[in-house]
């Protein structure tokens, strides 16, 4: 067997652990393992002679605890909508998926391990429909992939965000301010909810529960009456006011197909300043949540996913993705597994937060 591994979309702590476990598990079976640099770029010949490279035990040594990905990644690497510069200078999206399939066969690969978030796994599902023997591995700090209870990267992001939120308390209290921290998560509130609760935020705003800013202001003022002169608000980047819109950022990025969320915390902070008369500050944690070493939980989940992907290949279970269904790692059909997973608004963790007086702005 000759297998190819690629990582696509935004990075998540734990990618390297998947690569290591998959490589070692494959080598133990006597298979050959290759990596494609920067998603499908390597396979498509876009990265020069080193675009496809052999992965051996040496190449994956000492990487379990490393953030990022030794294969590189891109979120402009969709072979079905490839950004291509036209003679007049404009950018057109062209379909290069057949080229991917041809290159895969030309290099005589037997299986592809596609490690990605919902976007990358949808691409992998499309390639599987075109006949490519694909096994998917779900990764995202956002934890928004329906097929798996948890994706690796989430725990690390929650820990980074929790630490930051916790640190805000002393400065907020010293200055009697309202601090609004924006965390990632795209259209799901998992990171905000988990870090907000663990970091003891007073209000948590998530996309699944549209908020009314007046409710958040009431919470701040109620605390004020109780002699608590500061408040911490954790805001998911995808949080939306009732009847309002997502806050997005303008970004000149060739071939980017997803809007870039961000900026809602500043809007919330401004409105809270107006409504409460308090000094407010906002901060955006941004890519800090994706950087650095994965937690032990994420390392182990990623290692389990990597080894499980190789088992799936050995069983010929193509068109599936590995997934955590507590307590086991199992497989689910790729096309179904990639569906969006919002925070259930009746989840016990939401209820717990409510029972502790956390305001969701509703
Ligand atoms: O999906 C992971 C994620 O970090 C989201 O939480 C965030 O909205 C997005 O990626 C940011 O994308 P980029 O890395 O392109 O700025």
mmCIF file of C-alpha atoms and ligand atoms in Angstrom:
data_model
loop_
_atom_site.group_PDB
_atom_site.id
_atom_site.type_symbol
_atom_site.label_atom_id
_atom_site.label_comp_id
_atom_site.label_asym_id
_atom_site.label_seq_id
_atom_site.Cartn_x
_atom_site.Cartn_y
_atom_site.Cartn_z
ATOM 1 C CA UNK A 1 0.000 0.000 0.000
ATOM 2 C CA UNK A 2 1.069 3.533 -0.771
ATOM 3 C CA UNK A 3 -0.867 6.164 1.110
ATOM 4 C CA UNK A 4 -0.995 9.927 0.835
ATOM 5 C CA UNK A 5 -1.731 12.330 3.693
ATOM 6 C CA UNK A 6 -2.822 15.930 3.325
ATOM 7 C CA UNK A 7 -3.957 18.637 5.749
ATOM 8 C CA UNK A 8 -6.390 21.290 4.533
ATOM 9 C CA UNK A 9 -8.061 24.454 5.834
ATOM 10 C CA UNK A 10 -7.056 26.291 8.998
ATOM 11 C CA UNK A 11 -4.569 24.480 11.209
ATOM 12 C CA UNK A 12 -5.545 23.024 14.586
ATOM 13 C CA UNK A 13 -3.289 21.820 17.399
ATOM 14 C CA UNK A 14 -2.999 18.047 17.013
ATOM 15 C CA UNK A 15 -2.528 17.834 13.222
ATOM 16 C CA UNK A 16 1.041 16.652 13.652
ATOM 17 C CA UNK A 17 -0.021 13.989 16.131
ATOM 18 C CA UNK A 18 -2.443 12.585 13.504
ATOM 19 C CA UNK A 19 0.324 12.585 10.905
ATOM 20 C CA UNK A 20 2.696 10.795 13.275
ATOM 21 C CA UNK A 21 0.234 8.114 14.371
ATOM 22 C CA UNK A 22 -0.999 7.469 10.833
ATOM 23 C CA UNK A 23 2.558 7.259 9.515
ATOM 24 C CA UNK A 24 3.797 4.900 12.226
ATOM 25 C CA UNK A 25 0.683 2.688 12.001
ATOM 26 C CA UNK A 26 1.099 2.470 8.220
ATOM 27 C CA UNK A 27 4.846 1.810 8.369
ATOM 28 C CA UNK A 28 4.205 -1.029 10.818
ATOM 29 C CA UNK A 29 2.011 -2.633 8.174
ATOM 30 C CA UNK A 30 4.827 -2.305 5.670
ATOM 31 C CA UNK A 31 3.103 0.482 3.717
ATOM 32 C CA UNK A 32 4.692 3.547 2.131
ATOM 33 C CA UNK A 33 3.526 6.973 3.311
ATOM 34 C CA UNK A 34 3.700 10.313 1.494
ATOM 35 C CA UNK A 35 2.670 13.825 2.389
ATOM 36 C CA UNK A 36 1.257 16.418 0.002
ATOM 37 C CA UNK A 37 2.490 19.903 0.797
ATOM 38 C CA UNK A 38 -0.112 22.616 1.416
ATOM 39 C CA UNK A 39 -3.236 20.553 0.985
ATOM 40 C CA UNK A 40 -3.604 19.364 -2.636
ATOM 41 C CA UNK A 41 -0.978 21.807 -3.934
ATOM 42 C CA UNK A 42 1.762 19.199 -3.667
ATOM 43 C CA UNK A 43 -0.237 16.602 -5.555
ATOM 44 C CA UNK A 44 -1.123 19.147 -8.235
ATOM 45 C CA UNK A 45 2.551 19.977 -8.800
ATOM 46 C CA UNK A 46 2.173 23.514 -7.439
ATOM 47 C CA UNK A 47 4.960 23.146 -4.878
ATOM 48 C CA UNK A 48 7.827 21.973 -7.047
ATOM 49 C CA UNK A 49 9.712 18.686 -6.648
ATOM 50 C CA UNK A 50 9.307 18.663 -2.838
ATOM 51 C CA UNK A 51 5.522 18.977 -3.109
ATOM 52 C CA UNK A 52 5.124 15.259 -2.504
ATOM 53 C CA UNK A 53 7.500 13.793 0.017
ATOM 54 C CA UNK A 54 8.072 10.532 1.770
ATOM 55 C CA UNK A 55 7.109 10.279 5.442
ATOM 56 C CA UNK A 56 9.234 7.893 7.439
ATOM 57 C CA UNK A 57 9.773 7.365 11.165
ATOM 58 C CA UNK A 58 12.443 10.095 11.215
ATOM 59 C CA UNK A 59 10.252 12.665 9.550
ATOM 60 C CA UNK A 60 7.498 12.219 12.158
ATOM 61 C CA UNK A 61 9.796 12.050 15.169
ATOM 62 C CA UNK A 62 9.171 14.542 18.001
ATOM 63 C CA UNK A 63 6.082 16.142 16.491
ATOM 64 C CA UNK A 64 3.275 14.919 18.779
ATOM 65 C CA UNK A 65 3.480 18.092 20.836
ATOM 66 C CA UNK A 66 4.045 20.517 17.938
ATOM 67 C CA UNK A 67 1.317 22.909 16.809
ATOM 68 C CA UNK A 68 0.766 23.664 13.110
ATOM 69 C CA UNK A 69 1.332 20.954 10.511
ATOM 70 C CA UNK A 70 4.572 19.667 9.035
ATOM 71 C CA UNK A 71 2.691 19.257 5.737
ATOM 72 C CA UNK A 72 1.599 22.898 5.541
ATOM 73 C CA UNK A 73 -1.991 23.855 4.821
ATOM 74 C CA UNK A 74 -4.100 26.387 2.976
ATOM 75 C CA UNK A 75 -7.719 27.429 2.865
ATOM 76 C CA UNK A 76 -7.403 28.406 -0.776
ATOM 77 C CA UNK A 77 -6.758 24.869 -1.968
ATOM 78 C CA UNK A 78 -10.195 23.696 -3.056
ATOM 79 C CA UNK A 79 -9.497 21.752 -6.279
ATOM 80 C CA UNK A 80 -13.158 22.165 -7.301
ATOM 81 C CA UNK A 81 -12.862 25.953 -7.111
ATOM 82 C CA UNK A 82 -9.239 26.681 -7.715
ATOM 83 C CA UNK A 83 -8.341 30.389 -7.900
ATOM 84 C CA UNK A 84 -6.589 30.909 -11.193
ATOM 85 C CA UNK A 85 -5.295 34.223 -12.527
ATOM 86 C CA UNK A 86 -6.642 34.987 -15.985
ATOM 87 C CA UNK A 87 -4.725 36.754 -18.809
ATOM 88 C CA UNK A 88 -6.618 39.991 -18.000
ATOM 89 C CA UNK A 89 -5.418 39.820 -14.362
ATOM 90 C CA UNK A 90 -8.769 38.779 -12.903
ATOM 91 C CA UNK A 91 -9.188 35.654 -10.768
ATOM 92 C CA UNK A 92 -11.469 32.857 -11.967
ATOM 93 C CA UNK A 93 -12.379 29.728 -10.006
ATOM 94 C CA UNK A 94 -11.601 26.640 -12.077
ATOM 95 C CA UNK A 95 -12.325 22.951 -11.437
ATOM 96 C CA UNK A 96 -9.065 20.984 -11.109
ATOM 97 C CA UNK A 97 -10.575 17.967 -9.351
ATOM 98 C CA UNK A 98 -10.013 15.651 -12.337
ATOM 99 C CA UNK A 99 -6.356 16.654 -12.249
ATOM 100 C CA UNK A 100 -6.215 15.615 -8.573
ATOM 101 C CA UNK A 101 -7.684 12.210 -9.417
ATOM 102 C CA UNK A 102 -5.293 11.747 -12.364
ATOM 103 C CA UNK A 103 -2.231 12.752 -10.299
ATOM 104 C CA UNK A 104 -3.285 10.443 -7.466
ATOM 105 C CA UNK A 105 -3.446 7.518 -9.920
ATOM 106 C CA UNK A 106 -0.276 8.516 -11.746
ATOM 107 C CA UNK A 107 1.669 8.345 -8.478
ATOM 108 C CA UNK A 108 0.016 4.960 -7.794
ATOM 109 C CA UNK A 109 -1.437 5.905 -4.426
ATOM 110 C CA UNK A 110 -3.882 3.432 -2.919
ATOM 111 C CA UNK A 111 -5.505 5.645 -0.306
ATOM 112 C CA UNK A 112 -5.765 9.240 0.807
ATOM 113 C CA UNK A 113 -6.045 10.443 4.399
ATOM 114 C CA UNK A 114 -7.670 13.883 4.268
ATOM 115 C CA UNK A 115 -7.361 15.756 7.553
ATOM 116 C CA UNK A 116 -9.585 18.793 7.630
ATOM 117 C CA UNK A 117 -12.511 20.783 8.936
ATOM 118 C CA UNK A 118 -15.977 20.825 7.421
ATOM 119 C CA UNK A 119 -14.844 22.584 4.232
ATOM 120 C CA UNK A 120 -11.904 20.258 3.607
ATOM 121 C CA UNK A 121 -13.920 17.166 4.477
ATOM 122 C CA UNK A 122 -16.645 18.225 2.022
ATOM 123 C CA UNK A 123 -13.957 18.436 -0.653
ATOM 124 C CA UNK A 124 -12.750 14.979 0.411
ATOM 125 C CA UNK A 125 -16.327 13.659 0.156
ATOM 126 C CA UNK A 126 -16.583 15.084 -3.388
ATOM 127 C CA UNK A 127 -13.290 13.426 -4.318
ATOM 128 C CA UNK A 128 -14.583 10.158 -2.832
ATOM 129 C CA UNK A 129 -17.626 10.484 -5.118
ATOM 130 C CA UNK A 130 -15.185 10.769 -8.014
ATOM 131 C CA UNK A 131 -13.723 7.423 -7.039
ATOM 132 C CA UNK A 132 -10.790 8.420 -4.855
ATOM 133 C CA UNK A 133 -10.264 6.009 -1.914
ATOM 134 C CA UNK A 134 -10.508 8.569 0.882
ATOM 135 C CA UNK A 135 -10.639 8.370 4.668
ATOM 136 C CA UNK A 136 -11.368 11.646 6.457
ATOM 137 C CA UNK A 137 -10.049 12.845 9.809
ATOM 138 C CA UNK A 138 -12.034 15.680 11.431
ATOM 139 C CA UNK A 139 -10.011 18.567 12.832
ATOM 140 C CA UNK A 140 -11.179 21.939 13.985
ATOM 141 C CA UNK A 141 -10.882 24.109 17.033
ATOM 142 C CA UNK A 142 -14.523 25.100 16.387
ATOM 143 C CA UNK A 143 -15.833 21.611 17.324
ATOM 144 C CA UNK A 144 -18.644 22.091 14.792
ATOM 145 C CA UNK A 145 -18.450 18.771 12.884
ATOM 146 C CA UNK A 146 -21.601 16.735 13.543
ATOM 147 C CA UNK A 147 -20.154 13.263 12.986
ATOM 148 C CA UNK A 148 -17.783 13.397 15.939
ATOM 149 C CA UNK A 149 -18.458 14.187 19.601
ATOM 150 C CA UNK A 150 -15.247 16.203 19.721
ATOM 151 C CA UNK A 151 -12.632 17.273 17.187
ATOM 152 C CA UNK A 152 -9.015 17.692 18.225
ATOM 153 C CA UNK A 153 -7.865 21.286 18.603
ATOM 154 C CA UNK A 154 -10.998 22.232 20.511
ATOM 155 C CA UNK A 155 -9.631 21.401 23.940
ATOM 156 C CA UNK A 156 -6.460 23.408 23.304
ATOM 157 C CA UNK A 157 -8.435 26.407 22.064
ATOM 158 C CA UNK A 158 -10.736 26.237 25.086
ATOM 159 C CA UNK A 159 -7.741 26.109 27.426
ATOM 160 C CA UNK A 160 -6.067 29.103 25.784
ATOM 161 C CA UNK A 161 -9.318 31.083 25.872
ATOM 162 C CA UNK A 162 -10.081 30.082 29.465
ATOM 163 C CA UNK A 163 -6.666 31.220 30.612
ATOM 164 C CA UNK A 164 -7.111 34.559 28.827
ATOM 165 C CA UNK A 165 -10.600 35.110 30.271
ATOM 166 C CA UNK A 166 -9.371 34.286 33.734
ATOM 167 C CA UNK A 167 -6.537 36.796 33.374
ATOM 168 C CA UNK A 168 -9.014 39.515 32.450
ATOM 169 C CA UNK A 169 -10.644 39.372 35.873
ATOM 170 C CA UNK A 170 -7.891 41.126 37.802
ATOM 171 C CA UNK A 171 -7.464 43.984 35.343
ATOM 172 C CA UNK A 172 -11.249 44.357 34.910
ATOM 173 C CA UNK A 173 -11.686 44.511 38.680
ATOM 174 C CA UNK A 174 -8.784 46.917 39.194
ATOM 175 C CA UNK A 175 -10.294 49.389 36.709
ATOM 176 C CA UNK A 176 -13.964 48.587 37.370
ATOM 177 C CA UNK A 177 -14.407 47.895 33.683
ATOM 178 C CA UNK A 178 -16.433 45.676 31.426
ATOM 179 C CA UNK A 179 -14.118 43.487 29.359
ATOM 180 C CA UNK A 180 -15.507 41.851 26.217
ATOM 181 C CA UNK A 181 -13.408 38.961 24.902
ATOM 182 C CA UNK A 182 -14.051 37.625 21.410
ATOM 183 C CA UNK A 183 -13.224 33.991 20.766
ATOM 184 C CA UNK A 184 -13.269 31.935 17.575
ATOM 185 C CA UNK A 185 -15.738 29.234 16.600
ATOM 186 C CA UNK A 186 -17.280 30.465 13.342
ATOM 187 C CA UNK A 187 -21.019 29.751 13.337
ATOM 188 C CA UNK A 188 -20.914 27.686 16.540
ATOM 189 C CA UNK A 189 -20.542 28.789 20.152
ATOM 190 C CA UNK A 190 -18.618 25.805 21.535
ATOM 191 C CA UNK A 191 -15.402 27.648 22.372
ATOM 192 C CA UNK A 192 -17.244 30.631 23.880
ATOM 193 C CA UNK A 193 -19.497 28.418 25.972
ATOM 194 C CA UNK A 194 -16.795 26.141 27.347
ATOM 195 C CA UNK A 195 -14.180 28.834 27.958
ATOM 196 C CA UNK A 196 -16.770 31.299 29.239
ATOM 197 C CA UNK A 197 -18.088 28.878 31.817
ATOM 198 C CA UNK A 198 -14.639 27.634 32.883
ATOM 199 C CA UNK A 199 -13.297 31.201 32.986
ATOM 200 C CA UNK A 200 -16.365 32.382 34.973
ATOM 201 C CA UNK A 201 -17.676 34.949 32.530
ATOM 202 C CA UNK A 202 -20.771 36.894 33.524
ATOM 203 C CA UNK A 203 -22.263 36.833 30.040
ATOM 204 C CA UNK A 204 -21.650 34.437 27.154
ATOM 205 C CA UNK A 205 -22.908 35.315 23.691
ATOM 206 C CA UNK A 206 -23.134 32.480 21.173
ATOM 207 C CA UNK A 207 -24.559 32.225 17.646
ATOM 208 C CA UNK A 208 -27.157 29.662 18.714
ATOM 209 C CA UNK A 209 -28.786 32.131 21.141
ATOM 210 C CA UNK A 210 -29.357 35.522 19.482
ATOM 211 C CA UNK A 211 -28.750 38.217 22.090
ATOM 212 C CA UNK A 212 -30.339 41.512 23.068
ATOM 213 C CA UNK A 213 -27.694 43.937 24.171
ATOM 214 C CA UNK A 214 -30.104 45.449 26.727
ATOM 215 C CA UNK A 215 -30.154 42.090 28.541
ATOM 216 C CA UNK A 216 -26.374 42.055 28.753
ATOM 217 C CA UNK A 217 -26.391 45.657 29.996
ATOM 218 C CA UNK A 218 -28.974 44.659 32.643
ATOM 219 C CA UNK A 219 -26.610 41.940 33.826
ATOM 220 C CA UNK A 220 -23.732 44.413 34.130
ATOM 221 C CA UNK A 221 -25.937 46.855 36.063
ATOM 222 C CA UNK A 222 -27.311 44.120 38.300
ATOM 223 C CA UNK A 223 -23.752 43.187 39.245
ATOM 224 C CA UNK A 224 -23.058 46.866 39.876
ATOM 225 C CA UNK A 225 -25.957 46.991 42.356
ATOM 226 C CA UNK A 226 -24.443 43.975 44.114
ATOM 227 C CA UNK A 227 -21.161 45.799 44.478
ATOM 228 C CA UNK A 228 -19.411 43.909 41.675
ATOM 229 C CA UNK A 229 -18.059 46.798 39.708
ATOM 230 C CA UNK A 230 -16.605 44.837 36.796
ATOM 231 C CA UNK A 231 -17.981 42.312 34.339
ATOM 232 C CA UNK A 232 -16.567 39.833 31.855
ATOM 233 C CA UNK A 233 -18.411 39.151 28.614
ATOM 234 C CA UNK A 234 -17.288 36.331 26.326
ATOM 235 C CA UNK A 235 -18.491 36.717 22.801
ATOM 236 C CA UNK A 236 -18.278 34.086 20.073
ATOM 237 C CA UNK A 237 -17.115 35.660 16.809
ATOM 238 C CA UNK A 238 -20.349 34.388 15.238
ATOM 239 C CA UNK A 239 -22.669 35.834 17.905
ATOM 240 C CA UNK A 240 -25.569 37.805 16.432
ATOM 241 C CA UNK A 241 -28.047 40.200 17.997
ATOM 242 C CA UNK A 242 -31.737 39.315 17.654
ATOM 243 C CA UNK A 243 -32.762 40.314 14.135
ATOM 244 C CA UNK A 244 -29.196 41.489 13.453
ATOM 245 C CA UNK A 245 -26.302 40.314 11.328
ATOM 246 C CA UNK A 246 -22.943 38.631 11.657
ATOM 247 C CA UNK A 247 -19.983 40.973 11.936
ATOM 248 C CA UNK A 248 -17.422 40.167 9.247
ATOM 249 C CA UNK A 249 -14.103 41.620 8.221
ATOM 250 C CA UNK A 250 -13.097 42.829 4.799
ATOM 251 C CA UNK A 251 -10.179 40.777 3.606
ATOM 252 C CA UNK A 252 -8.289 41.009 0.371
ATOM 253 C CA UNK A 253 -7.372 37.346 0.066
ATOM 254 C CA UNK A 254 -7.298 35.765 -3.347
ATOM 255 C CA UNK A 255 -9.529 32.750 -3.644
ATOM 256 C CA UNK A 256 -10.936 32.850 -0.124
ATOM 257 C CA UNK A 257 -14.439 31.457 -0.303
ATOM 258 C CA UNK A 258 -15.573 31.889 3.300
ATOM 259 C CA UNK A 259 -16.333 35.220 4.944
ATOM 260 C CA UNK A 260 -13.923 36.048 7.749
ATOM 261 C CA UNK A 261 -15.808 36.644 10.983
ATOM 262 C CA UNK A 262 -14.600 39.100 13.582
ATOM 263 C CA UNK A 263 -15.236 42.411 15.248
ATOM 264 C CA UNK A 264 -18.422 41.684 17.182
ATOM 265 C CA UNK A 265 -16.711 42.207 20.559
ATOM 266 C CA UNK A 266 -15.915 45.829 19.733
ATOM 267 C CA UNK A 267 -19.533 46.437 18.695
ATOM 268 C CA UNK A 268 -20.784 44.831 21.916
ATOM 269 C CA UNK A 269 -18.284 46.816 24.015
ATOM 270 C CA UNK A 270 -19.347 50.104 22.400
ATOM 271 C CA UNK A 271 -23.029 49.395 22.971
ATOM 272 C CA UNK A 272 -22.431 48.351 26.585
ATOM 273 C CA UNK A 273 -20.507 51.585 27.172
ATOM 274 C CA UNK A 274 -23.477 53.567 25.876
ATOM 275 C CA UNK A 275 -26.056 51.598 27.851
ATOM 276 C CA UNK A 276 -24.242 51.292 31.187
ATOM 277 C CA UNK A 277 -21.985 54.340 31.210
ATOM 278 C CA UNK A 278 -19.130 52.048 32.228
ATOM 279 C CA UNK A 279 -15.648 51.976 30.889
ATOM 280 C CA UNK A 280 -15.434 49.038 28.472
ATOM 281 C CA UNK A 281 -12.648 47.385 26.523
ATOM 282 C CA UNK A 282 -12.703 44.643 23.913
ATOM 283 C CA UNK A 283 -10.093 42.172 22.800
ATOM 284 C CA UNK A 284 -9.960 39.529 20.096
ATOM 285 C CA UNK A 285 -8.062 36.372 21.005
ATOM 286 C CA UNK A 286 -7.812 35.353 17.359
ATOM 287 C CA UNK A 287 -5.191 32.893 16.196
ATOM 288 C CA UNK A 288 -3.622 32.525 19.638
ATOM 289 C CA UNK A 289 -6.349 29.923 20.103
ATOM 290 C CA UNK A 290 -4.915 27.828 17.266
ATOM 291 C CA UNK A 291 -1.253 28.272 18.070
ATOM 292 C CA UNK A 292 1.168 26.332 20.209
ATOM 293 C CA UNK A 293 1.261 22.906 21.681
ATOM 294 C CA UNK A 294 -1.874 20.727 21.804
ATOM 295 C CA UNK A 295 -3.180 19.708 25.221
ATOM 296 C CA UNK A 296 -2.717 16.086 26.296
ATOM 297 C CA UNK A 297 -6.401 15.487 25.471
ATOM 298 C CA UNK A 298 -5.972 16.796 21.919
ATOM 299 C CA UNK A 299 -2.723 14.872 21.409
ATOM 300 C CA UNK A 300 -4.345 11.613 22.425
ATOM 301 C CA UNK A 301 -7.496 12.200 20.389
ATOM 302 C CA UNK A 302 -5.378 13.112 17.357
ATOM 303 C CA UNK A 303 -3.139 10.046 17.779
ATOM 304 C CA UNK A 304 -6.229 7.829 18.066
ATOM 305 C CA UNK A 305 -7.712 9.406 14.922
ATOM 306 C CA UNK A 306 -4.480 8.892 12.978
ATOM 307 C CA UNK A 307 -4.198 5.231 13.879
ATOM 308 C CA UNK A 308 -7.937 4.701 13.290
ATOM 309 C CA UNK A 309 -7.634 6.216 9.793
ATOM 310 C CA UNK A 310 -5.022 3.601 8.923
ATOM 311 C CA UNK A 311 -7.250 0.835 10.315
ATOM 312 C CA UNK A 312 -10.074 2.167 8.140
ATOM 313 C CA UNK A 313 -7.815 1.933 5.082
ATOM 314 C CA UNK A 314 -6.771 -1.598 6.040
ATOM 315 C CA UNK A 315 -10.473 -2.513 6.220
ATOM 316 C CA UNK A 316 -11.196 -0.833 2.877
ATOM 317 C CA UNK A 317 -13.665 1.525 4.622
ATOM 318 C CA UNK A 318 -13.325 4.347 2.103
ATOM 319 C CA UNK A 319 -15.701 7.299 2.019
ATOM 320 C CA UNK A 320 -15.772 7.332 5.823
ATOM 321 C CA UNK A 321 -14.316 9.591 8.441
ATOM 322 C CA UNK A 322 -13.010 8.580 11.813
ATOM 323 C CA UNK A 323 -15.011 9.995 14.685
ATOM 324 C CA UNK A 324 -15.216 9.985 18.445
ATOM 325 C CA UNK A 325 -18.386 8.498 19.809
ATOM 326 C CA UNK A 326 -17.621 8.375 23.493
ATOM 327 C CA UNK A 327 -15.748 6.372 24.590
ATOM 328 C CA UNK A 328 -14.695 4.786 21.292
ATOM 329 C CA UNK A 329 -13.186 6.073 18.089
ATOM 330 C CA UNK A 330 -15.356 4.760 15.308
ATOM 331 C CA UNK A 331 -16.226 5.573 11.648
ATOM 332 C CA UNK A 332 -19.118 7.461 10.091
ATOM 333 C CA UNK A 333 -19.945 8.092 6.418
ATOM 334 C CA UNK A 334 -17.955 11.121 5.305
ATOM 335 C CA UNK A 335 -20.818 12.836 3.495
ATOM 336 C CA UNK A 336 -23.067 12.741 6.582
ATOM 337 C CA UNK A 337 -20.361 13.264 9.169
ATOM 338 C CA UNK A 338 -19.429 16.734 7.907
ATOM 339 C CA UNK A 339 -22.820 18.287 8.725
ATOM 340 C CA UNK A 340 -22.781 21.361 10.985
ATOM 341 C CA UNK A 341 -22.986 20.789 14.741
ATOM 342 C CA UNK A 342 -24.388 23.766 16.642
ATOM 343 C CA UNK A 343 -24.497 23.972 20.436
ATOM 344 C CA UNK A 344 -27.869 22.492 21.469
ATOM 345 C CA UNK A 345 -29.507 25.345 23.370
ATOM 346 C CA UNK A 346 -30.958 22.871 25.867
ATOM 347 C CA UNK A 347 -27.581 21.218 26.543
ATOM 348 C CA UNK A 348 -26.897 20.666 30.229
ATOM 349 C CA UNK A 349 -23.814 22.868 30.040
ATOM 350 C CA UNK A 350 -26.012 25.786 28.909
ATOM 351 C CA UNK A 351 -28.452 24.977 31.682
ATOM 352 C CA UNK A 352 -25.616 24.804 34.211
ATOM 353 C CA UNK A 353 -24.404 28.236 33.160
ATOM 354 C CA UNK A 354 -27.918 29.664 33.382
ATOM 355 C CA UNK A 355 -28.411 28.167 36.835
ATOM 356 C CA UNK A 356 -25.228 29.903 37.924
ATOM 357 C CA UNK A 357 -26.550 33.242 36.739
ATOM 358 C CA UNK A 358 -24.630 33.507 33.468
ATOM 359 C CA UNK A 359 -26.441 35.790 31.027
ATOM 360 C CA UNK A 360 -26.826 34.619 27.403
ATOM 361 C CA UNK A 361 -28.407 37.865 26.341
ATOM 362 C CA UNK A 362 -31.823 36.309 25.735
HETATM 363 O O1 LIG B 1 -12.223 27.220 11.555
HETATM 364 C C1 LIG B 1 -11.185 27.603 12.370
HETATM 365 C C2 LIG B 1 -11.085 29.102 12.442
HETATM 366 O O2 LIG B 1 -10.034 29.429 13.331
HETATM 367 C C3 LIG B 1 -12.374 29.816 12.849
HETATM 368 O O3 LIG B 1 -12.634 29.735 14.233
HETATM 369 C C4 LIG B 1 -12.116 31.207 12.337
HETATM 370 O O4 LIG B 1 -13.314 31.885 12.045
HETATM 371 C C5 LIG B 1 -11.342 30.941 11.063
HETATM 372 O O5 LIG B 1 -10.773 29.657 11.186
HETATM 373 C C6 LIG B 1 -10.251 31.959 10.799
HETATM 374 O O6 LIG B 1 -9.718 31.715 9.541
HETATM 375 P P1 LIG B 1 -8.274 32.211 9.084
HETATM 376 O O7 LIG B 1 -7.260 31.334 9.729
HETATM 377 O O8 LIG B 1 -8.286 32.082 7.627
HETATM 378 O O9 LIG B 1 -8.118 33.636 9.574
#
